[in-house]
mmCIF file of C-alpha atoms in Angstrom:
data_model
loop_
_atom_site.group_PDB
_atom_site.id
_atom_site.type_symbol
_atom_site.label_atom_id
_atom_site.label_comp_id
_atom_site.label_asym_id
_atom_site.label_seq_id
_atom_site.Cartn_x
_atom_site.Cartn_y
_atom_site.Cartn_z
ATOM 1 C CA MET A 9 2.867 -31.527 -0.187
ATOM 2 C CA PHE A 10 2.335 -28.647 -2.610
ATOM 3 C CA ARG A 11 4.289 -25.437 -2.047
ATOM 4 C CA THR A 12 2.326 -22.246 -2.481
ATOM 5 C CA LYS A 13 3.672 -19.163 -4.229
ATOM 6 C CA ARG A 14 3.455 -17.265 -0.934
ATOM 7 C CA SER A 15 5.675 -19.845 0.816
ATOM 8 C CA GLY A 16 8.211 -19.642 -2.001
ATOM 9 C CA LEU A 17 8.358 -15.837 -1.717
ATOM 10 C CA VAL A 18 8.812 -16.065 2.061
ATOM 11 C CA ARG A 19 11.695 -18.532 1.696
ATOM 12 C CA ARG A 20 13.398 -16.342 -0.897
ATOM 13 C CA LEU A 21 13.031 -13.319 1.364
ATOM 14 C CA TRP A 22 14.539 -15.113 4.340
ATOM 15 C CA ARG A 23 17.509 -16.214 2.216
ATOM 16 C CA SER A 24 17.977 -12.545 1.200
ATOM 17 C CA ARG A 25 18.053 -11.198 4.770
ATOM 18 C CA ALA A 26 20.902 -8.914 5.817
ATOM 19 C CA PRO A 27 24.040 -10.769 6.984
ATOM 20 C CA VAL A 28 24.701 -10.461 10.702
ATOM 21 C CA GLU A 29 28.493 -10.478 10.468
ATOM 22 C CA GLY A 30 29.003 -7.499 8.141
ATOM 23 C CA ASP A 31 28.845 -7.647 4.374
ATOM 24 C CA GLY A 32 32.586 -7.314 3.800
ATOM 25 C CA GLU A 33 31.937 -4.590 1.234
ATOM 26 C CA THR A 34 33.539 -1.699 3.031
ATOM 27 C CA ASP A 35 36.653 -0.138 1.575
ATOM 28 C CA LYS A 36 39.498 -2.273 2.889
ATOM 29 C CA GLY A 37 42.005 -0.315 0.866
ATOM 30 C CA THR A 38 41.615 2.987 2.670
ATOM 31 C CA HIS A 39 44.025 3.944 5.400
ATOM 32 C CA GLY A 40 42.795 4.854 8.811
ATOM 33 C CA SER A 41 39.241 4.715 10.064
ATOM 34 C CA GLY A 42 36.600 7.143 11.168
ATOM 35 C CA GLY A 43 34.386 9.629 9.413
ATOM 36 C CA CYS A 44 30.862 10.645 10.228
ATOM 37 C CA CYS A 45 29.628 7.069 10.372
ATOM 38 C CA MET A 46 32.463 5.978 12.632
ATOM 39 C CA GLY A 47 31.729 2.767 14.456
ATOM 40 C CA LYS A 48 28.859 1.768 12.180
ATOM 41 C CA THR A 49 30.826 -0.947 10.389
ATOM 42 C CA THR A 50 31.570 -3.024 13.444
ATOM 43 C CA LYS A 51 30.362 -6.546 12.850
ATOM 44 C CA VAL A 52 27.200 -7.637 14.533
ATOM 45 C CA ALA A 53 27.668 -10.811 16.528
ATOM 46 C CA LYS A 54 25.669 -13.786 15.349
ATOM 47 C CA SER A 55 22.610 -14.570 17.402
ATOM 48 C CA ASN A 56 22.607 -17.747 19.424
ATOM 49 C CA ALA A 57 20.774 -20.702 17.928
ATOM 50 C CA GLY A 58 17.651 -20.072 20.030
ATOM 51 C CA SER A 59 17.181 -16.410 19.108
ATOM 52 C CA GLU A 60 18.039 -17.094 15.450
ATOM 53 C CA ALA A 61 15.355 -19.769 15.298
ATOM 54 C CA GLU A 62 12.940 -17.460 17.103
ATOM 55 C CA LEU A 63 13.671 -14.622 14.673
ATOM 56 C CA LYS A 64 13.180 -16.912 11.687
ATOM 57 C CA ALA A 65 9.861 -18.223 13.036
ATOM 58 C CA LEU A 66 8.621 -14.709 13.810
ATOM 59 C CA THR A 67 9.676 -13.327 10.403
ATOM 60 C CA HIS A 68 8.046 -16.225 8.553
ATOM 61 C CA SER A 69 4.878 -15.785 10.587
ATOM 62 C CA ILE A 70 4.666 -12.073 9.754
ATOM 63 C CA LEU A 71 5.531 -12.447 6.072
ATOM 64 C CA LYS A 72 2.901 -15.138 5.569
ATOM 65 C CA LYS A 73 0.247 -12.641 6.655
ATOM 66 C CA ILE A 74 1.282 -10.158 3.972
ATOM 67 C CA LYS A 75 -0.396 -10.160 0.560
ATOM 68 C CA GLU A 76 1.460 -11.836 -2.291
ATOM 69 C CA LYS A 77 1.777 -8.608 -4.285
ATOM 70 C CA GLN A 78 3.292 -6.913 -1.238
ATOM 71 C CA LEU A 79 5.718 -9.816 -0.793
ATOM 72 C CA GLU A 80 6.760 -9.381 -4.425
ATOM 73 C CA VAL A 81 7.396 -5.665 -3.799
ATOM 74 C CA LEU A 82 9.520 -6.463 -0.758
ATOM 75 C CA LEU A 83 11.441 -9.166 -2.620
ATOM 76 C CA GLN A 84 12.136 -6.816 -5.539
ATOM 77 C CA ALA A 85 13.543 -4.193 -3.166
ATOM 78 C CA VAL A 86 15.598 -6.657 -1.129
ATOM 79 C CA GLU A 87 17.081 -8.668 -4.010
ATOM 80 C CA SER A 88 18.015 -5.550 -5.997
ATOM 81 C CA LYS A 89 19.452 -3.927 -2.819
ATOM 82 C CA GLY A 90 17.409 -0.826 -3.609
ATOM 83 C CA GLY A 91 18.703 -0.551 -7.165
ATOM 84 C CA ALA A 92 15.276 -1.185 -8.656
ATOM 85 C CA ARG A 93 12.708 1.483 -7.834
ATOM 86 C CA SER A 94 10.065 -0.308 -5.801
ATOM 87 C CA PRO A 95 6.717 1.027 -4.545
ATOM 88 C CA CYS A 96 5.792 1.558 -0.903
ATOM 89 C CA LEU A 97 4.987 -1.412 1.299
ATOM 90 C CA LEU A 98 2.130 -0.067 3.411
ATOM 91 C CA LEU A 99 1.479 -2.153 6.517
ATOM 92 C CA PRO A 100 -0.184 -1.543 9.897
ATOM 93 C CA SER A 101 2.038 0.670 12.025
ATOM 94 C CA LYS A 102 0.891 -0.471 15.447
ATOM 95 C CA VAL A 103 1.801 -4.155 15.199
ATOM 96 C CA ASP A 104 4.474 -4.975 17.780
ATOM 97 C CA THR A 105 6.760 -7.994 17.562
ATOM 98 C CA LYS A 106 8.998 -9.544 20.169
ATOM 99 C CA VAL A 107 12.354 -11.309 19.781
ATOM 100 C CA GLY A 108 13.623 -12.624 23.097
ATOM 101 C CA GLN A 109 13.121 -9.838 25.619
ATOM 102 C CA GLN A 110 13.157 -7.099 22.975
ATOM 103 C CA SER A 111 10.010 -5.661 21.378
ATOM 104 C CA TYR A 112 10.029 -4.046 17.925
ATOM 105 C CA SER A 113 7.450 -2.353 15.765
ATOM 106 C CA LEU A 114 6.705 -4.133 12.499
ATOM 107 C CA PRO A 115 8.695 -1.617 10.383
ATOM 108 C CA MET A 116 11.703 -1.864 12.725
ATOM 109 C CA LEU A 117 11.700 -5.656 12.543
ATOM 110 C CA LEU A 118 11.728 -5.610 8.732
ATOM 111 C CA TYR A 119 14.466 -2.956 8.683
ATOM 112 C CA LYS A 120 16.606 -5.062 11.042
ATOM 113 C CA VAL A 121 16.025 -8.331 9.195
ATOM 114 C CA PHE A 122 16.546 -7.025 5.670
ATOM 115 C CA ARG A 123 19.008 -4.135 6.061
ATOM 116 C CA TRP A 124 20.574 -3.314 9.414
ATOM 117 C CA PRO A 125 20.833 -6.055 12.060
ATOM 118 C CA ASP A 126 22.523 -3.565 14.435
ATOM 119 C CA LEU A 127 19.694 -1.010 14.214
ATOM 120 C CA ARG A 128 18.659 0.109 17.702
ATOM 121 C CA HIS A 129 16.048 2.861 17.336
ATOM 122 C CA SER A 130 13.932 4.544 14.676
ATOM 123 C CA SER A 131 15.691 7.854 15.457
ATOM 124 C CA GLU A 132 18.708 6.455 13.566
ATOM 125 C CA LEU A 133 16.689 6.399 10.349
ATOM 126 C CA LYS A 134 15.681 8.888 7.663
ATOM 127 C CA ARG A 135 12.939 8.271 5.143
ATOM 128 C CA LEU A 136 14.032 8.794 1.536
ATOM 129 C CA SER A 137 12.171 11.216 -0.695
ATOM 130 C CA CYS A 138 11.307 8.403 -3.151
ATOM 131 C CA CYS A 139 8.876 7.070 -0.533
ATOM 132 C CA GLU A 140 5.249 8.159 -0.972
ATOM 133 C CA SER A 141 5.006 8.382 2.829
ATOM 134 C CA TYR A 142 7.773 11.006 2.921
ATOM 135 C CA GLY A 143 6.597 13.989 4.955
ATOM 136 C CA LYS A 144 3.223 12.385 5.702
ATOM 137 C CA ILE A 145 1.849 11.048 8.964
ATOM 138 C CA ASN A 146 -0.544 8.126 8.705
ATOM 139 C CA PRO A 147 -1.465 6.609 12.090
ATOM 140 C CA GLU A 148 -2.874 3.465 10.484
ATOM 141 C CA LEU A 149 -0.397 2.500 7.766
ATOM 142 C CA VAL A 150 3.328 3.077 7.381
ATOM 143 C CA CYS A 151 5.731 2.192 4.588
ATOM 144 C CA CYS A 152 7.876 -0.782 5.630
ATOM 145 C CA ASN A 153 9.977 -0.984 2.467
ATOM 146 C CA PRO A 154 13.536 -1.241 3.907
ATOM 147 C CA HIS A 155 15.004 0.477 0.857
ATOM 148 C CA HIS A 156 12.807 3.535 1.332
ATOM 149 C CA MET A 157 14.890 4.282 4.430
ATOM 150 C CA SER A 158 18.492 5.275 5.112
ATOM 151 C CA ARG A 159 20.669 5.407 8.201
ATOM 152 C CA LEU A 160 21.589 8.857 9.503
ATOM 153 C CA CYS A 161 25.234 9.814 9.722
ATOM 154 C CA GLU A 162 26.302 10.975 13.162
ATOM 155 C CA LEU A 163 28.855 13.751 13.029
ATOM 156 C CA GLU A 164 31.678 13.215 15.455
ATOM 157 C CA SER A 165 32.823 15.611 18.125
ATOM 158 C CA PRO A 166 35.703 16.137 18.130
ATOM 159 C CA PRO A 167 36.461 15.079 14.539
ATOM 160 C CA PRO A 168 39.245 12.577 13.834
ATOM 161 C CA PRO A 169 42.583 14.291 13.215
ATOM 162 C CA TYR A 170 43.284 12.320 10.037
ATOM 163 C CA SER A 171 40.681 14.251 8.098
ATOM 164 C CA ARG A 172 41.773 17.763 9.014
ATOM 165 C CA TYR A 173 43.624 20.000 6.594
ATOM 166 C CA PRO A 174 46.304 22.133 8.291
ATOM 167 C CA MET A 175 46.642 25.700 7.104
ATOM 168 C CA ASP A 176 50.024 24.812 5.586
ATOM 169 C CA TYR A 177 48.132 23.211 2.722
ATOM 170 C CA LEU A 178 46.140 26.348 1.914
ATOM 171 C CA LYS A 179 48.355 27.688 -0.853
ATOM 172 C CA PRO A 180 47.499 28.956 -4.337
ATOM 173 C CA PRO A 181 47.447 26.630 -7.340
ATOM 174 C CA ASP A 182 50.623 26.276 -9.368
ATOM 175 C CA SER A 183 48.998 27.041 -12.701
ATOM 176 C CA PRO A 184 45.505 27.654 -14.103
ATOM 177 C CA ASP A 185 45.570 24.494 -16.222
ATOM 178 C CA SER A 186 46.789 22.102 -13.545
ATOM 179 C CA GLY A 187 43.304 20.913 -12.635
ATOM 180 C CA PRO A 188 40.944 21.987 -9.861
ATOM 181 C CA SER A 189 42.678 24.372 -7.494
ATOM 182 C CA SER A 190 41.059 22.929 -4.369
ATOM 183 C CA SER A 191 42.214 19.475 -5.334
ATOM 184 C CA ASP A 192 45.825 20.335 -5.991
ATOM 185 C CA THR A 193 46.293 22.444 -2.898
ATOM 186 C CA GLY A 194 44.044 20.759 -0.380
ATOM 187 C CA GLY A 195 42.547 24.169 0.264
ATOM 188 C CA THR A 196 39.001 25.395 0.082
ATOM 189 C CA THR A 197 38.909 27.177 -3.269
ATOM 190 C CA TYR A 198 37.146 25.648 -6.229
ATOM 191 C CA SER A 199 37.673 25.915 -9.935
ATOM 192 C CA ALA A 200 34.409 24.370 -11.153
ATOM 193 C CA PRO A 201 32.373 27.621 -11.047
ATOM 194 C CA VAL A 202 34.674 28.935 -13.794
ATOM 195 C CA GLY A 203 33.083 26.296 -16.025
ATOM 196 C CA LEU A 204 29.534 27.241 -15.146
ATOM 197 C CA SER A 205 29.146 28.661 -18.640
ATOM 198 C CA ASP A 206 27.870 25.223 -19.714
ATOM 199 C CA SER A 207 24.974 25.488 -17.300
ATOM 200 C CA LEU A 208 24.387 29.229 -17.621
ATOM 201 C CA ALA A 209 23.979 28.763 -21.364
ATOM 202 C CA MET A 210 21.060 26.448 -20.621
ATOM 203 C CA GLN A 211 19.342 29.139 -18.571
ATOM 204 C CA GLU A 212 19.900 31.764 -21.258
ATOM 205 C CA SER A 213 18.278 29.440 -23.795
ATOM 206 C CA GLY A 214 15.081 29.555 -21.722
ATOM 207 C CA GLU A 215 15.316 26.300 -19.749
ATOM 208 C CA ARG A 216 14.109 26.058 -16.165
ATOM 209 C CA ALA A 217 16.628 27.355 -13.586
ATOM 210 C CA HIS A 218 18.791 24.700 -11.961
ATOM 211 C CA TRP A 219 19.360 24.327 -8.203
ATOM 212 C CA CYS A 220 22.805 22.782 -8.676
ATOM 213 C CA VAL A 221 25.204 21.573 -11.325
ATOM 214 C CA VAL A 222 27.387 18.468 -11.079
ATOM 215 C CA ALA A 223 30.865 17.948 -12.529
ATOM 216 C CA TYR A 224 32.388 14.459 -12.767
ATOM 217 C CA TRP A 225 36.178 14.151 -12.489
ATOM 218 C CA GLU A 226 38.664 11.343 -12.928
ATOM 219 C CA GLU A 227 41.764 12.430 -11.049
ATOM 220 C CA LYS A 228 42.635 15.882 -12.474
ATOM 221 C CA THR A 229 40.494 15.613 -15.604
ATOM 222 C CA ARG A 230 36.869 16.640 -15.826
ATOM 223 C CA VAL A 231 34.898 14.103 -17.861
ATOM 224 C CA GLY A 232 31.912 15.343 -19.840
ATOM 225 C CA ARG A 233 29.993 18.574 -19.466
ATOM 226 C CA LEU A 234 28.433 19.971 -16.323
ATOM 227 C CA TYR A 235 25.116 18.305 -15.512
ATOM 228 C CA SER A 236 22.386 20.816 -14.659
ATOM 229 C CA VAL A 237 19.837 19.634 -12.072
ATOM 230 C CA GLN A 238 16.251 20.898 -12.047
ATOM 231 C CA GLU A 239 14.383 17.981 -10.440
ATOM 232 C CA PRO A 240 14.293 17.797 -6.605
ATOM 233 C CA SER A 241 16.062 14.417 -6.585
ATOM 234 C CA LEU A 242 18.898 13.092 -8.754
ATOM 235 C CA ASP A 243 20.527 9.663 -8.974
ATOM 236 C CA ILE A 244 24.214 9.694 -9.955
ATOM 237 C CA PHE A 245 25.202 6.162 -10.946
ATOM 238 C CA TYR A 246 27.473 4.302 -13.343
ATOM 239 C CA ASP A 247 25.494 1.912 -15.550
ATOM 240 C CA LEU A 248 21.976 1.878 -16.925
ATOM 241 C CA PRO A 249 19.468 0.951 -15.598
ATOM 242 C CA GLN A 250 20.911 1.555 -12.102
ATOM 243 C CA GLY A 251 19.099 4.833 -11.650
ATOM 244 C CA ASN A 252 17.240 7.690 -13.250
ATOM 245 C CA GLY A 253 19.434 10.747 -13.760
ATOM 246 C CA PHE A 254 23.163 11.246 -14.332
ATOM 247 C CA CYS A 255 24.743 8.090 -15.822
ATOM 248 C CA LEU A 256 28.531 8.397 -15.495
ATOM 249 C CA GLY A 257 29.163 5.349 -17.658
ATOM 250 C CA GLN A 258 27.789 7.165 -20.702
ATOM 251 C CA LEU A 259 30.459 9.860 -20.494
ATOM 252 C CA CYS A 260 33.454 9.483 -22.792
ATOM 253 C CA SER A 261 36.676 8.997 -20.848
ATOM 254 C CA ASP A 262 40.193 8.351 -22.134
ATOM 255 C CA ASN A 263 41.613 7.505 -18.706
ATOM 256 C CA LYS A 264 43.483 4.178 -18.864
ATOM 257 C CA SER A 265 44.486 4.054 -15.191
ATOM 258 C CA GLN A 266 43.801 0.637 -13.662
ATOM 259 C CA LEU A 267 42.754 2.287 -10.399
ATOM 260 C CA VAL A 268 40.238 4.503 -12.192
ATOM 261 C CA GLN A 269 38.857 1.465 -14.042
ATOM 262 C CA MET A 270 38.536 -0.461 -10.763
ATOM 263 C CA VAL A 271 36.741 2.361 -8.952
ATOM 264 C CA ARG A 272 34.420 2.958 -11.907
ATOM 265 C CA ALA A 273 33.304 -0.668 -11.618
ATOM 266 C CA LYS A 274 32.492 -0.098 -7.946
ATOM 267 C CA ILE A 275 30.381 3.065 -8.331
ATOM 268 C CA GLY A 276 27.331 0.930 -9.101
ATOM 269 C CA TYR A 277 24.143 2.584 -7.865
ATOM 270 C CA GLY A 278 26.235 5.563 -6.742
ATOM 271 C CA ILE A 279 24.513 8.295 -4.776
ATOM 272 C CA GLN A 280 21.250 10.195 -4.619
ATOM 273 C CA LEU A 281 21.187 13.980 -4.246
ATOM 274 C CA THR A 282 17.944 15.362 -2.840
ATOM 275 C CA ARG A 283 16.979 18.980 -2.254
ATOM 276 C CA GLU A 284 14.831 19.177 0.859
ATOM 277 C CA PRO A 285 13.478 22.099 2.932
ATOM 278 C CA ASP A 286 16.396 21.937 5.383
ATOM 279 C CA GLY A 287 19.160 21.498 2.812
ATOM 280 C CA VAL A 288 20.619 19.012 0.345
ATOM 281 C CA TRP A 289 20.991 15.402 1.429
ATOM 282 C CA VAL A 290 23.325 12.790 -0.046
ATOM 283 C CA TYR A 291 22.337 9.131 0.221
ATOM 284 C CA ASN A 292 24.969 6.479 -0.484
ATOM 285 C CA ARG A 293 23.210 3.912 -2.702
ATOM 286 C CA SER A 294 26.389 2.010 -3.553
ATOM 287 C CA CYS A 295 28.078 -0.942 -1.831
ATOM 288 C CA TYR A 296 31.194 1.080 -0.935
ATOM 289 C CA PRO A 297 31.909 4.200 1.141
ATOM 290 C CA ILE A 298 31.849 7.698 -0.276
ATOM 291 C CA PHE A 299 33.762 10.694 1.100
ATOM 292 C CA ILE A 300 32.340 14.217 1.375
ATOM 293 C CA LYS A 301 33.808 17.646 2.068
ATOM 294 C CA SER A 302 31.453 20.594 2.633
ATOM 295 C CA ALA A 303 31.879 23.901 4.410
ATOM 296 C CA THR A 304 28.417 23.606 5.988
ATOM 297 C CA LEU A 305 29.329 20.317 7.697
ATOM 298 C CA ASP A 306 31.968 22.108 9.781
ATOM 299 C CA ASN A 307 31.938 24.595 12.610
ATOM 300 C CA PRO A 308 31.393 28.065 11.051
ATOM 301 C CA ASP A 309 34.407 29.375 12.988
ATOM 302 C CA SER A 310 36.689 26.586 11.825
ATOM 303 C CA ARG A 311 39.507 27.456 9.434
ATOM 304 C CA THR A 312 39.795 23.875 8.214
ATOM 305 C CA LEU A 313 37.454 21.489 6.444
ATOM 306 C CA LEU A 314 36.626 17.906 7.353
ATOM 307 C CA VAL A 315 36.359 14.956 5.006
ATOM 308 C CA HIS A 316 33.440 12.785 6.119
ATOM 309 C CA LYS A 317 33.234 9.075 5.351
ATOM 310 C CA VAL A 318 29.710 7.900 4.555
ATOM 311 C CA PHE A 319 29.065 4.168 4.507
ATOM 312 C CA PRO A 320 26.586 2.335 2.233
ATOM 313 C CA GLY A 321 22.958 2.890 3.184
ATOM 314 C CA PHE A 322 23.695 6.111 5.097
ATOM 315 C CA SER A 323 22.500 9.673 4.447
ATOM 316 C CA ILE A 324 24.136 12.964 5.371
ATOM 317 C CA LYS A 325 22.966 16.563 5.026
ATOM 318 C CA ALA A 326 25.833 17.652 2.828
ATOM 319 C CA PHE A 327 24.686 21.224 2.290
ATOM 320 C CA ASP A 328 22.736 23.581 4.555
ATOM 321 C CA TYR A 329 21.381 26.712 2.861
ATOM 322 C CA ASP A 330 21.041 28.688 6.097
ATOM 323 C CA LYS A 331 24.595 27.890 7.163
ATOM 324 C CA ALA A 332 25.900 28.746 3.693
ATOM 325 C CA VAL A 333 24.345 32.232 3.949
ATOM 326 C CA CYS A 334 25.960 32.703 7.370
ATOM 327 C CA LEU A 335 29.321 31.732 5.917
ATOM 328 C CA GLN A 336 29.262 34.789 3.647
ATOM 329 C CA ARG A 337 30.699 37.121 6.263
ATOM 330 C CA PRO A 338 31.530 40.567 4.813
ATOM 331 C CA ASN A 339 35.049 40.562 6.288
ATOM 332 C CA ASP A 340 35.787 36.938 5.484
ATOM 333 C CA HIS A 341 38.946 37.001 3.358
ATOM 334 C CA GLU A 342 38.318 33.514 1.998
ATOM 335 C CA PHE A 343 34.845 34.390 0.720
ATOM 336 C CA THR A 344 36.065 37.716 -0.617
ATOM 337 C CA GLN A 345 38.561 35.864 -2.780
ATOM 338 C CA GLN A 346 36.345 32.881 -3.633
ATOM 339 C CA PRO A 347 32.664 33.850 -3.273
ATOM 340 C CA ARG A 348 31.384 30.357 -4.140
ATOM 341 C CA THR A 349 33.552 28.455 -1.664
ATOM 342 C CA GLY A 350 30.723 27.621 0.714
ATOM 343 C CA PHE A 351 28.440 26.607 -2.149
ATOM 344 C CA THR A 352 30.462 23.664 -3.423
ATOM 345 C CA VAL A 353 30.579 20.091 -2.134
ATOM 346 C CA GLN A 354 33.167 17.500 -3.173
ATOM 347 C CA ILE A 355 32.355 13.781 -3.155
ATOM 348 C CA SER A 356 34.721 10.909 -3.972
ATOM 349 C CA PHE A 357 33.716 7.317 -4.658
ATOM 350 C CA VAL A 358 35.356 4.381 -2.813
ATOM 351 C CA LYS A 359 38.686 6.129 -2.149
ATOM 352 C CA GLY A 360 39.110 8.909 0.385
ATOM 353 C CA TRP A 361 41.682 11.654 0.708
ATOM 354 C CA GLY A 362 43.412 13.396 3.589
ATOM 355 C CA GLN A 363 46.538 13.332 5.720
ATOM 356 C CA CYS A 364 46.437 9.623 6.585
ATOM 357 C CA TYR A 365 45.679 8.533 3.041
ATOM 358 C CA THR A 366 48.147 8.173 0.217
ATOM 359 C CA ARG A 367 45.899 10.674 -1.563
ATOM 360 C CA GLN A 368 46.362 14.077 0.049
ATOM 361 C CA PHE A 369 44.015 15.924 -2.287
ATOM 362 C CA ILE A 370 40.808 14.979 -4.040
ATOM 363 C CA SER A 371 42.409 15.350 -7.485
ATOM 364 C CA SER A 372 44.314 12.159 -6.642
ATOM 365 C CA CYS A 373 41.040 10.277 -6.166
ATOM 366 C CA PRO A 374 40.140 8.067 -9.148
ATOM 367 C CA CYS A 375 36.483 9.140 -9.481
ATOM 368 C CA TRP A 376 34.870 12.128 -7.813
ATOM 369 C CA LEU A 377 32.172 14.765 -8.106
ATOM 370 C CA GLU A 378 31.946 18.484 -7.599
ATOM 371 C CA VAL A 379 28.432 19.736 -6.806
ATOM 372 C CA ILE A 380 27.976 23.495 -7.221
ATOM 373 C CA PHE A 381 24.813 24.943 -5.690
ATOM 374 C CA ASN A 382 22.813 27.792 -7.159
ATOM 375 C CA THR A 383 21.856 29.994 -4.201
ATOM 376 C CA ARG A 384 20.251 32.769 -6.231
#
């Protein structure tokens, strides 16, 4: 019996489906648990033999009805885990499928099979800006590319105590050359705007105005110059060709720390920063958690900042322009002393920081970013 190309693609896709018992790629070295995606890493129980066979038969049946070129697009996205930019997979939106007693739309079935077996509802998802369907409503066709979607982080209430900074830590830096002040003190002041001259020089030379600049740090040392961002979306990744944007691996670093070397190797596809109408979103493209601290993720009346843990495949609105404007209260002592405090977001790769970590401050994290927003 001759095997067709379509059948071969379908078999390869089924072999590349998302594991149902967790991928084992979360950060086992971090202390404590929690963060904004708390509870999302619980393993999904394996289906019984009947439902597994039913799911396989249903998936094969659906995939065999899809055009070969579309199967190739889906396979490219699934096998590269979203690392390769793949086009939209436009399929009928009103096709319903049924597994056991549960009915799913066609997009939901593909998202569950190839990315998130524990996905319950489409409200848990956010379409990425790389998708041509982003912001568009088409009643007939919808993009079913699983890697054009992300899971939404759910902010906890109340937040876990491990990620709070008590006011005892809010003390001034020891010296101007000891590294970033926020990192050394655990407070909410930032030193990166002092170095904005790199980016401001670009503007003075006549280049298009940036909406943010990014600084890459390894522990207390900034590596490379500030990266000025003009495009609406930016990939920050480690090796070429893992993205299109800020390649950290091309920066010269003299850091010989084994921990830094290990974390560098795990940055992989890194993150995607996207400026959208409601704020700036961060999508974790890597296989490991990232950790984010932003004033606009907290209660405006709070005197402490949270560190949020964001798992692979999840998105979080890391910066809200409207909230940032509200944070500039005329009598706010913190903003009087540090006017850019609310306009900076810190992001660490793989390793978190906080009271229940061995790393109290972000300057102890092996690899991290400081994103400074231009609100003018």
